[in-house]
PDB file of N, CA and C in Angstrom:
ATOM      1  N   MET O 520     -31.580  13.305 -29.887  1.00 62.00           N
ATOM      2  CA  MET O 520     -30.412  14.023 -29.036  1.00 62.00           C
ATOM      3  C   MET O 520     -30.910  13.911 -27.688  1.00 62.00           C
ATOM      4  N   ARG O 521     -32.403  13.765 -27.283  1.00 68.00           N
ATOM      5  CA  ARG O 521     -32.690  13.682 -25.962  1.00 68.00           C
ATOM      6  C   ARG O 521     -32.365  12.388 -25.323  1.00 68.00           C
ATOM      7  N   ALA O 522     -32.265  11.194 -26.180  1.00 70.00           N
ATOM      8  CA  ALA O 522     -31.763  10.059 -25.747  1.00 70.00           C
ATOM      9  C   ALA O 522     -30.234  10.010 -25.346  1.00 70.00           C
ATOM     10  N   PHE O 523     -29.508  10.739 -26.123  1.00 65.00           N
ATOM     11  CA  PHE O 523     -28.179  11.040 -25.855  1.00 65.00           C
ATOM     12  C   PHE O 523     -27.944  11.764 -24.539  1.00 65.00           C
ATOM     13  N   PHE O 524     -28.542  12.735 -24.276  1.00 62.00           N
ATOM     14  CA  PHE O 524     -28.678  13.577 -22.998  1.00 62.00           C
ATOM     15  C   PHE O 524     -29.096  12.775 -21.825  1.00 62.00           C
ATOM     16  N   LEU O 525     -30.148  11.781 -21.896  1.00 63.00           N
ATOM     17  CA  LEU O 525     -30.420  11.116 -20.844  1.00 63.00           C
ATOM     18  C   LEU O 525     -29.280   9.890 -20.567  1.00 63.00           C
ATOM     19  N   LEU O 526     -28.859   9.350 -21.678  1.00 66.00           N
ATOM     20  CA  LEU O 526     -27.600   8.510 -21.510  1.00 66.00           C
ATOM     21  C   LEU O 526     -26.478   9.139 -20.757  1.00 66.00           C
ATOM     22  N   LEU O 527     -26.188  10.515 -21.066  1.00 63.00           N
ATOM     23  CA  LEU O 527     -25.036  11.057 -20.423  1.00 63.00           C
ATOM     24  C   LEU O 527     -25.388  11.407 -18.977  1.00 63.00           C
ATOM     25  N   VAL O 528     -26.523  11.941 -18.752  1.00 60.00           N
ATOM     26  CA  VAL O 528     -26.845  12.105 -17.326  1.00 60.00           C
ATOM     27  C   VAL O 528     -26.811  11.052 -16.489  1.00 60.00           C
ATOM     28  N   PHE O 529     -27.492   9.599 -17.050  1.00 62.00           N
ATOM     29  CA  PHE O 529     -27.230   8.441 -16.506  1.00 62.00           C
ATOM     30  C   PHE O 529     -25.688   8.049 -16.205  1.00 62.00           C
ATOM     31  N   ALA O 530     -25.088   8.067 -16.994  1.00 63.00           N
ATOM     32  CA  ALA O 530     -23.536   7.776 -16.915  1.00 63.00           C
ATOM     33  C   ALA O 530     -22.805   8.426 -16.191  1.00 63.00           C
ATOM     34  N   LEU O 531     -23.202   9.857 -15.794  1.00 59.00           N
ATOM     35  CA  LEU O 531     -22.684  10.831 -14.788  1.00 59.00           C
ATOM     36  C   LEU O 531     -23.017  10.505 -13.459  1.00 59.00           C
ATOM     37  N   LEU O 532     -24.534   9.845 -13.307  1.00 62.00           N
ATOM     38  CA  LEU O 532     -24.956   9.817 -12.008  1.00 62.00           C
ATOM     39  C   LEU O 532     -24.516   8.237 -11.399  1.00 62.00           C
ATOM     40  N   VAL O 533     -24.325   7.394 -12.253  1.00 64.00           N
ATOM     41  CA  VAL O 533     -24.034   6.211 -11.862  1.00 64.00           C
ATOM     42  C   VAL O 533     -22.447   6.006 -11.695  1.00 64.00           C
ATOM     43  N   HIS O 534     -21.854   5.779 -10.793  1.00 59.00           N
ATOM     44  CA  HIS O 534     -20.582   5.552 -10.391  1.00 59.00           C
ATOM     45  C   HIS O 534     -20.100   4.260  -9.910  1.00 59.00           C
ATOM     46  N   SER O 535     -18.748   3.880 -10.010  1.00 58.00           N
ATOM     47  CA  SER O 535     -18.349   2.910  -9.346  1.00 58.00           C
ATOM     48  C   SER O 535     -17.209   3.215  -8.597  1.00 58.00           C
ATOM     49  N   PRO O 536     -16.864   2.409  -7.377  1.00 59.00           N
ATOM     50  CA  PRO O 536     -15.690   2.864  -6.508  1.00 59.00           C
ATOM     51  C   PRO O 536     -14.511   2.865  -7.066  1.00 59.00           C
ATOM     52  N   ALA O 537     -13.682   3.697  -6.870  1.00 58.00           N
ATOM     53  CA  ALA O 537     -12.420   3.904  -7.185  1.00 58.00           C
ATOM     54  C   ALA O 537     -11.393   2.878  -6.822  1.00 58.00           C
ATOM     55  N   LEU O 538     -10.455   2.460  -7.657  1.00 58.00           N
ATOM     56  CA  LEU O 538      -9.631   1.389  -7.396  1.00 58.00           C
ATOM     57  C   LEU O 538      -8.102   2.085  -6.807  1.00 58.00           C
ATOM     58  N   ALA O 539      -7.830   1.684  -5.864  1.00 62.00           N
ATOM     59  CA  ALA O 539      -6.422   2.166  -5.148  1.00 62.00           C
ATOM     60  C   ALA O 539      -5.395   1.758  -5.718  1.00 62.00           C
ATOM     61  N   HIS O 540      -4.085   1.975  -5.696  1.00 69.00           N
ATOM     62  CA  HIS O 540      -2.849   1.279  -6.072  1.00 69.00           C
ATOM     63  C   HIS O 540      -2.761   0.183  -5.071  1.00 69.00           C
ATOM     64  N   ARG O 541      -2.136  -0.949  -5.716  1.00 83.00           N
ATOM     65  CA  ARG O 541      -1.858  -2.128  -4.787  1.00 83.00           C
ATOM     66  C   ARG O 541      -0.359  -1.887  -4.254  1.00 83.00           C
ATOM     67  N   VAL O 542      -0.306  -2.306  -3.163  1.00 88.00           N
ATOM     68  CA  VAL O 542       1.180  -2.094  -2.405  1.00 88.00           C
ATOM     69  C   VAL O 542       1.671  -3.389  -2.428  1.00 88.00           C
ATOM     70  N   ASN O 543       2.867  -3.630  -2.998  1.00 90.00           N
ATOM     71  CA  ASN O 543       3.649  -5.051  -2.872  1.00 90.00           C
ATOM     72  C   ASN O 543       4.528  -4.815  -1.633  1.00 90.00           C
ATOM     73  N   VAL O 544       4.516  -5.887  -0.782  1.00 91.00           N
ATOM     74  CA  VAL O 544       5.290  -5.747   0.503  1.00 91.00           C
ATOM     75  C   VAL O 544       6.169  -7.218   0.401  1.00 91.00           C
ATOM     76  N   PHE O 545       7.365  -6.947   0.321  1.00 90.00           N
ATOM     77  CA  PHE O 545       8.182  -8.085   0.507  1.00 90.00           C
ATOM     78  C   PHE O 545       9.226  -7.911   1.911  1.00 90.00           C
ATOM     79  N   ALA O 546       9.362  -9.120   2.634  1.00 92.00           N
ATOM     80  CA  ALA O 546      10.108  -8.923   3.765  1.00 92.00           C
ATOM     81  C   ALA O 546      11.089  -9.992   3.905  1.00 92.00           C
ATOM     82  N   TYR O 547      12.398  -9.730   4.455  1.00 93.00           N
ATOM     83  CA  TYR O 547      13.308 -10.758   4.324  1.00 93.00           C
ATOM     84  C   TYR O 547      14.409 -10.549   5.514  1.00 93.00           C
ATOM     85  N   VAL O 548      15.053 -11.511   5.884  1.00 93.00           N
ATOM     86  CA  VAL O 548      15.896 -11.513   7.031  1.00 93.00           C
ATOM     87  C   VAL O 548      17.510 -11.033   6.387  1.00 93.00           C
ATOM     88  N   GLU O 549      17.897 -10.077   7.101  1.00 94.00           N
ATOM     89  CA  GLU O 549      19.210  -9.498   6.573  1.00 94.00           C
ATOM     90  C   GLU O 549      20.182  -9.446   7.930  1.00 94.00           C
ATOM     91  N   ALA O 550      21.022 -10.343   8.201  1.00 93.00           N
ATOM     92  CA  ALA O 550      21.845 -10.291   9.337  1.00 93.00           C
ATOM     93  C   ALA O 550      20.928 -10.457  10.652  1.00 93.00           C
ATOM     94  N   ASP O 551      20.948  -9.388  11.396  1.00 92.00           N
ATOM     95  CA  ASP O 551      20.059  -9.621  12.541  1.00 92.00           C
ATOM     96  C   ASP O 551      18.747  -8.913  12.660  1.00 92.00           C
ATOM     97  N   GLU O 552      18.398  -8.269  11.194  1.00 93.00           N
ATOM     98  CA  GLU O 552      17.152  -7.398  11.100  1.00 93.00           C
ATOM     99  C   GLU O 552      16.252  -7.975  10.078  1.00 93.00           C
ATOM    100  N   ILE O 553      14.872  -7.742  10.093  1.00 92.00           N
ATOM    101  CA  ILE O 553      14.058  -7.866   9.093  1.00 92.00           C
ATOM    102  C   ILE O 553      14.031  -6.690   8.353  1.00 92.00           C
ATOM    103  N   VAL O 554      14.090  -6.716   6.800  1.00 93.00           N
ATOM    104  CA  VAL O 554      14.025  -5.571   6.127  1.00 93.00           C
ATOM    105  C   VAL O 554      12.580  -5.815   5.300  1.00 93.00           C
ATOM    106  N   VAL O 555      11.982  -4.596   5.272  1.00 93.00           N
ATOM    107  CA  VAL O 555      10.596  -4.783   4.653  1.00 93.00           C
ATOM    108  C   VAL O 555      10.610  -3.705   3.313  1.00 93.00           C
ATOM    109  N   GLU O 556      10.502  -4.119   2.185  1.00 93.00           N
ATOM    110  CA  GLU O 556      10.602  -3.357   0.970  1.00 93.00           C
ATOM    111  C   GLU O 556       8.841  -3.194   0.573  1.00 93.00           C
ATOM    112  N   CYS O 557       8.415  -1.920   0.262  1.00 92.00           N
ATOM    113  CA  CYS O 557       7.364  -1.668   0.051  1.00 92.00           C
ATOM    114  C   CYS O 557       7.249  -0.864  -1.234  1.00 92.00           C
ATOM    115  N   SER O 558       6.400  -1.171  -2.177  1.00 92.00           N
ATOM    116  CA  SER O 558       6.325  -0.540  -3.562  1.00 92.00           C
ATOM    117  C   SER O 558       5.027  -0.727  -4.174  1.00 92.00           C
ATOM    118  N   TYR O 559       4.756   0.231  -5.046  1.00 88.00           N
ATOM    119  CA  TYR O 559       3.493   0.146  -5.886  1.00 88.00           C
ATOM    120  C   TYR O 559       3.891  -0.551  -7.351  1.00 88.00           C
ATOM    121  N   SER O 560       4.947  -0.415  -7.694  1.00 77.00           N
ATOM    122  CA  SER O 560       5.561  -1.269  -9.005  1.00 77.00           C
ATOM    123  C   SER O 560       7.058  -1.596  -8.746  1.00 77.00           C
ATOM    124  N   LYS O 561       7.628  -1.912  -9.768  1.00 73.00           N
ATOM    125  CA  LYS O 561       9.038  -2.146  -9.580  1.00 73.00           C
ATOM    126  C   LYS O 561       9.974  -0.768  -9.496  1.00 73.00           C
ATOM    127  N   SER O 562       9.440   0.184 -10.065  1.00 77.00           N
ATOM    128  CA  SER O 562      10.105   1.687 -10.107  1.00 77.00           C
ATOM    129  C   SER O 562       9.482   2.561  -9.308  1.00 77.00           C
ATOM    130  N   LYS O 563       8.376   2.424  -8.666  1.00 89.00           N
ATOM    131  CA  LYS O 563       7.683   3.385  -7.769  1.00 89.00           C
ATOM    132  C   LYS O 563       7.497   2.715  -6.291  1.00 89.00           C
ATOM    133  N   ARG O 564       8.339   3.279  -5.333  1.00 92.00           N
ATOM    134  CA  ARG O 564       8.538   2.970  -4.049  1.00 92.00           C
ATOM    135  C   ARG O 564       7.529   3.672  -3.227  1.00 92.00           C
ATOM    136  N   VAL O 565       7.119   3.171  -2.110  1.00 91.00           N
ATOM    137  CA  VAL O 565       6.086   3.770  -1.136  1.00 91.00           C
ATOM    138  C   VAL O 565       7.175   4.708  -0.236  1.00 91.00           C
ATOM    139  N   ASN O 566       7.255   6.013  -0.379  1.00 92.00           N
ATOM    140  CA  ASN O 566       7.708   6.818   0.509  1.00 92.00           C
ATOM    141  C   ASN O 566       7.078   7.229   1.789  1.00 92.00           C
ATOM    142  N   HIS O 567       7.351   6.964   3.005  1.00 93.00           N
ATOM    143  CA  HIS O 567       7.056   7.346   4.155  1.00 93.00           C
ATOM    144  C   HIS O 567       5.590   6.506   4.335  1.00 93.00           C
ATOM    145  N   GLY O 568       5.487   5.452   4.026  1.00 92.00           N
ATOM    146  CA  GLY O 568       4.423   4.776   4.200  1.00 92.00           C
ATOM    147  C   GLY O 568       4.333   3.938   5.725  1.00 92.00           C
ATOM    148  N   ALA O 569       3.221   3.924   6.188  1.00 92.00           N
ATOM    149  CA  ALA O 569       3.042   3.295   7.535  1.00 92.00           C
ATOM    150  C   ALA O 569       3.170   1.854   7.438  1.00 92.00           C
ATOM    151  N   VAL O 570       4.093   1.311   8.413  1.00 92.00           N
ATOM    152  CA  VAL O 570       4.227  -0.069   8.764  1.00 92.00           C
ATOM    153  C   VAL O 570       3.782  -0.527  10.036  1.00 92.00           C
ATOM    154  N   GLU O 571       3.179  -1.582  10.139  1.00 91.00           N
ATOM    155  CA  GLU O 571       2.812  -2.136  11.526  1.00 91.00           C
ATOM    156  C   GLU O 571       3.094  -3.505  11.478  1.00 91.00           C
ATOM    157  N   VAL O 572       3.721  -3.937  12.589  1.00 89.00           N
ATOM    158  CA  VAL O 572       4.267  -5.462  12.736  1.00 89.00           C
ATOM    159  C   VAL O 572       3.384  -6.084  13.840  1.00 89.00           C
ATOM    160  N   GLN O 573       2.974  -7.202  13.668  1.00 88.00           N
ATOM    161  CA  GLN O 573       1.799  -7.753  14.601  1.00 88.00           C
ATOM    162  C   GLN O 573       2.263  -9.183  14.634  1.00 88.00           C
ATOM    163  N   ALA O 574       1.822  -9.471  16.008  1.00 85.00           N
ATOM    164  CA  ALA O 574       2.210 -11.076  16.217  1.00 85.00           C
ATOM    165  C   ALA O 574       1.426 -11.965  15.656  1.00 85.00           C
ATOM    166  N   ALA O 575       1.772 -12.892  14.913  1.00 85.00           N
ATOM    167  CA  ALA O 575       0.820 -13.900  14.111  1.00 85.00           C
ATOM    168  C   ALA O 575      -0.147 -14.621  15.029  1.00 85.00           C
ATOM    169  N   SER O 576       0.208 -14.932  16.132  1.00 87.00           N
ATOM    170  CA  SER O 576      -0.637 -15.842  17.013  1.00 87.00           C
ATOM    171  C   SER O 576      -1.945 -14.962  17.522  1.00 87.00           C
ATOM    172  N   SER O 577      -1.369 -13.681  18.186  1.00 90.00           N
ATOM    173  CA  SER O 577      -2.346 -12.931  18.957  1.00 90.00           C
ATOM    174  C   SER O 577      -2.851 -11.669  18.203  1.00 90.00           C
ATOM    175  N   GLY O 578      -2.158 -11.335  16.964  1.00 87.00           N
ATOM    176  CA  GLY O 578      -2.601 -10.120  16.439  1.00 87.00           C
ATOM    177  C   GLY O 578      -2.033  -8.650  17.391  1.00 87.00           C
ATOM    178  N   GLU O 579      -1.276  -8.855  18.378  1.00 88.00           N
ATOM    179  CA  GLU O 579      -0.665  -7.727  19.206  1.00 88.00           C
ATOM    180  C   GLU O 579       0.212  -7.069  18.411  1.00 88.00           C
ATOM    181  N   ILE O 580       0.058  -5.601  18.280  1.00 90.00           N
ATOM    182  CA  ILE O 580       1.093  -4.856  17.610  1.00 90.00           C
ATOM    183  C   ILE O 580       2.476  -4.843  18.177  1.00 90.00           C
ATOM    184  N   LEU O 581       3.471  -5.399  17.655  1.00 88.00           N
ATOM    185  CA  LEU O 581       4.838  -5.427  17.986  1.00 88.00           C
ATOM    186  C   LEU O 581       5.528  -4.081  17.989  1.00 88.00           C
ATOM    187  N   LEU O 582       5.439  -3.440  16.827  1.00 91.00           N
ATOM    188  CA  LEU O 582       5.978  -2.273  16.729  1.00 91.00           C
ATOM    189  C   LEU O 582       5.405  -1.485  15.471  1.00 91.00           C
ATOM    190  N   GLN O 583       5.541  -0.223  15.189  1.00 93.00           N
ATOM    191  CA  GLN O 583       5.037   0.579  14.377  1.00 93.00           C
ATOM    192  C   GLN O 583       6.301   1.669  13.703  1.00 93.00           C
ATOM    193  N   GLY O 584       6.262   1.796  12.512  1.00 93.00           N
ATOM    194  CA  GLY O 584       7.262   2.660  11.817  1.00 93.00           C
ATOM    195  C   GLY O 584       6.862   3.152  10.525  1.00 93.00           C
ATOM    196  N   THR O 585       7.922   3.868   9.709  1.00 94.00           N
ATOM    197  CA  THR O 585       7.422   4.294   8.425  1.00 94.00           C
ATOM    198  C   THR O 585       8.497   3.981   7.555  1.00 94.00           C
ATOM    199  N   THR O 586       8.343   3.817   6.203  1.00 95.00           N
ATOM    200  CA  THR O 586       9.216   3.456   5.146  1.00 95.00           C
ATOM    201  C   THR O 586      10.037   4.703   4.965  1.00 95.00           C
ATOM    202  N   ASP O 587      11.428   4.730   4.570  1.00 95.00           N
ATOM    203  CA  ASP O 587      12.239   5.893   4.140  1.00 95.00           C
ATOM    204  C   ASP O 587      11.839   6.112   2.747  1.00 95.00           C
ATOM    205  N   GLU O 588      12.620   7.079   2.227  1.00 94.00           N
ATOM    206  CA  GLU O 588      12.420   7.600   0.768  1.00 94.00           C
ATOM    207  C   GLU O 588      12.676   6.423  -0.146  1.00 94.00           C
ATOM    208  N   THR O 589      13.325   5.500   0.145  1.00 93.00           N
ATOM    209  CA  THR O 589      13.552   4.188  -0.904  1.00 93.00           C
ATOM    210  C   THR O 589      12.612   3.211  -0.731  1.00 93.00           C
ATOM    211  N   GLY O 590      11.498   3.279   0.196  1.00 93.00           N
ATOM    212  CA  GLY O 590      10.590   2.383   0.399  1.00 93.00           C
ATOM    213  C   GLY O 590      10.978   1.056   1.352  1.00 93.00           C
ATOM    214  N   LEU O 591      11.910   1.466   2.132  1.00 95.00           N
ATOM    215  CA  LEU O 591      12.532   0.311   2.862  1.00 95.00           C
ATOM    216  C   LEU O 591      12.180   0.679   4.487  1.00 95.00           C
ATOM    217  N   PHE O 592      12.030  -0.332   5.214  1.00 94.00           N
ATOM    218  CA  PHE O 592      11.781  -0.314   6.865  1.00 94.00           C
ATOM    219  C   PHE O 592      12.359  -1.449   7.500  1.00 94.00           C
ATOM    220  N   ARG O 593      13.474  -1.087   8.220  1.00 95.00           N
ATOM    221  CA  ARG O 593      14.199  -2.093   8.993  1.00 95.00           C
ATOM    222  C   ARG O 593      14.005  -2.236  10.457  1.00 95.00           C
ATOM    223  N   PHE O 594      14.009  -3.515  10.901  1.00 92.00           N
ATOM    224  CA  PHE O 594      13.904  -3.425  12.640  1.00 92.00           C
ATOM    225  C   PHE O 594      14.386  -4.837  12.836  1.00 92.00           C
ATOM    226  N   PRO O 595      14.920  -4.666  14.146  1.00 91.00           N
ATOM    227  CA  PRO O 595      15.551  -5.956  14.794  1.00 91.00           C
ATOM    228  C   PRO O 595      14.416  -7.254  14.834  1.00 91.00           C
ATOM    229  N   ILE O 596      14.997  -8.247  14.630  1.00 86.00           N
ATOM    230  CA  ILE O 596      14.313  -9.502  14.702  1.00 86.00           C
ATOM    231  C   ILE O 596      13.546  -9.393  16.163  1.00 86.00           C
ATOM    232  N   PRO O 597      12.011  -9.554  16.262  1.00 75.00           N
ATOM    233  CA  PRO O 597      11.652  -9.650  17.718  1.00 75.00           C
ATOM    234  C   PRO O 597      11.808 -11.081  18.303  1.00 75.00           C
ATOM    235  N   LYS O 598      11.974 -10.991  19.530  1.00 74.00           N
ATOM    236  CA  LYS O 598      12.093 -12.115  20.372  1.00 74.00           C
ATOM    237  C   LYS O 598      10.887 -13.049  20.161  1.00 74.00           C
TER     238      LYS O 598
END
């Protein structure tokens, strides 16, 4: 019984980091806009998630926004 209790205490004291949900991000061109789709899975969309668009070369932030209720964020193609 004592060994079981010690094992239980050890199991409760030793912890591992929690794993967060992975966000899938897809971006594509539609007419004169870029459309970004954000989801956790095929059926669970990211509602009101933060989106930040950066320049590939400099890392400069070009624009920021949030996804809508369907997990979409649209913006005009930057120059």
